[in-house]
Amino acid sequence: METFFPEDETILANTTSIGMQPKIEETPIPKHALSAYALVFDAVYTPKMTRLLLEAEESGAAVVTGVEMFIGQAYEQYERFTGLPAPKELFRGTMSNL
């Protein structure tokens, strides 16, 4: 049987599309395994709070949404494309309205 419990690691990063719209009921890790992680990141940003993140929060882990990754990518792309500092407050405000 495959185990999801880490030996020394406390961070879980889901970089798959599991849990993304329209299959929001799916999750890559069973809830019982999430208590082993202090931090859970999910690259999925639609929905913002995936089943994985909701269950991780219920298990006591800190969570980071895919929206944070999406915003970080926007900053970098803007700055590389324009050579100007990204309007971070504008980007964050735009995403918080979605």
mmCIF file of C-alpha atoms in Angstrom, residues 8-87:
data_model
loop_
_atom_site.group_PDB
_atom_site.id
_atom_site.type_symbol
_atom_site.label_atom_id
_atom_site.label_comp_id
_atom_site.label_asym_id
_atom_site.label_seq_id
_atom_site.Cartn_x
_atom_site.Cartn_y
_atom_site.Cartn_z
ATOM 1 C CA ASP A 8 11.023 14.520 7.412
ATOM 2 C CA GLU A 9 9.177 16.840 5.042
ATOM 3 C CA THR A 10 6.370 19.067 6.223
ATOM 4 C CA ILE A 11 5.404 20.802 2.961
ATOM 5 C CA LEU A 12 3.059 19.393 0.335
ATOM 6 C CA ALA A 13 2.796 21.007 -3.102
ATOM 7 C CA ASN A 14 0.099 19.866 -5.509
ATOM 8 C CA THR A 15 1.166 20.883 -9.001
ATOM 9 C CA THR A 16 -1.411 18.789 -10.828
ATOM 10 C CA SER A 17 -4.829 19.865 -12.112
ATOM 11 C CA ILE A 18 -6.583 17.501 -9.688
ATOM 12 C CA GLY A 19 -9.365 19.452 -7.990
ATOM 13 C CA MET A 20 -9.691 22.091 -10.708
ATOM 14 C CA GLN A 21 -13.059 23.112 -12.163
ATOM 15 C CA PRO A 22 -15.197 21.208 -13.063
ATOM 16 C CA LYS A 23 -13.912 18.263 -10.994
ATOM 17 C CA ILE A 24 -13.752 20.125 -7.689
ATOM 18 C CA GLU A 25 -14.659 17.045 -5.647
ATOM 19 C CA GLU A 26 -11.342 15.381 -6.488
ATOM 20 C CA THR A 27 -8.236 15.577 -4.332
ATOM 21 C CA PRO A 28 -4.747 14.109 -4.837
ATOM 22 C CA ILE A 29 -4.153 13.242 -1.170
ATOM 23 C CA PRO A 30 -6.569 11.594 1.266
ATOM 24 C CA LYS A 31 -7.656 13.759 4.181
ATOM 25 C CA HIS A 32 -6.199 11.402 6.793
ATOM 26 C CA ALA A 33 -2.706 12.011 5.393
ATOM 27 C CA LEU A 34 -2.839 15.808 5.572
ATOM 28 C CA SER A 35 -2.170 16.069 9.287
ATOM 29 C CA ALA A 36 1.465 15.178 8.517
ATOM 30 C CA TYR A 37 2.004 18.508 6.737
ATOM 31 C CA ALA A 38 2.551 21.945 8.248
ATOM 32 C CA LEU A 39 2.019 23.717 4.914
ATOM 33 C CA VAL A 40 0.007 22.698 1.854
ATOM 34 C CA PHE A 41 0.229 24.546 -1.471
ATOM 35 C CA ASP A 42 -2.149 23.877 -4.342
ATOM 36 C CA ALA A 43 -1.311 25.277 -7.788
ATOM 37 C CA VAL A 44 -4.985 25.054 -8.757
ATOM 38 C CA TYR A 45 -6.578 28.509 -8.695
ATOM 39 C CA THR A 46 -10.103 27.667 -9.851
ATOM 40 C CA PRO A 47 -11.608 27.216 -7.323
ATOM 41 C CA LYS A 48 -9.440 29.296 -5.017
ATOM 42 C CA MET A 49 -10.011 26.972 -2.052
ATOM 43 C CA THR A 50 -9.794 23.451 -3.403
ATOM 44 C CA ARG A 51 -10.929 20.387 -1.519
ATOM 45 C CA LEU A 52 -7.263 19.681 -0.803
ATOM 46 C CA LEU A 53 -6.772 23.096 0.804
ATOM 47 C CA LEU A 54 -10.022 22.954 2.763
ATOM 48 C CA GLU A 55 -9.151 19.535 4.155
ATOM 49 C CA ALA A 56 -5.565 20.612 4.887
ATOM 50 C CA GLU A 57 -6.844 23.608 6.824
ATOM 51 C CA GLU A 58 -9.219 21.354 8.761
ATOM 52 C CA SER A 59 -6.210 19.160 9.567
ATOM 53 C CA GLY A 60 -4.282 22.115 10.994
ATOM 54 C CA ALA A 61 -1.983 22.966 8.092
ATOM 55 C CA ALA A 62 -1.311 26.447 6.781
ATOM 56 C CA VAL A 63 -2.414 26.730 3.160
ATOM 57 C CA VAL A 64 -1.287 28.685 0.110
ATOM 58 C CA THR A 65 -3.655 28.971 -2.837
ATOM 59 C CA GLY A 66 -2.835 28.800 -6.515
ATOM 60 C CA VAL A 67 -3.934 32.433 -6.744
ATOM 61 C CA GLU A 68 -0.696 33.364 -4.947
ATOM 62 C CA MET A 69 1.313 31.579 -7.632
ATOM 63 C CA PHE A 70 -0.808 33.166 -10.370
ATOM 64 C CA ILE A 71 -0.196 36.673 -8.957
ATOM 65 C CA GLY A 72 3.537 36.003 -8.556
ATOM 66 C CA GLN A 73 3.750 34.900 -12.180
ATOM 67 C CA ALA A 74 1.926 38.057 -13.269
ATOM 68 C CA TYR A 75 4.437 40.227 -11.371
ATOM 69 C CA GLU A 76 7.383 38.535 -13.025
ATOM 70 C CA GLN A 77 5.851 38.589 -16.504
ATOM 71 C CA TYR A 78 4.934 42.264 -16.269
ATOM 72 C CA GLU A 79 8.382 43.273 -15.059
ATOM 73 C CA ARG A 80 10.210 41.199 -17.654
ATOM 74 C CA PHE A 81 7.991 42.406 -20.489
ATOM 75 C CA THR A 82 7.902 46.116 -19.595
ATOM 76 C CA GLY A 83 11.109 46.578 -17.614
ATOM 77 C CA LEU A 84 9.013 48.426 -15.025
ATOM 78 C CA PRO A 85 8.032 47.495 -11.478
ATOM 79 C CA ALA A 86 4.759 45.576 -11.394
ATOM 80 C CA PRO A 87 1.736 47.400 -9.939
#
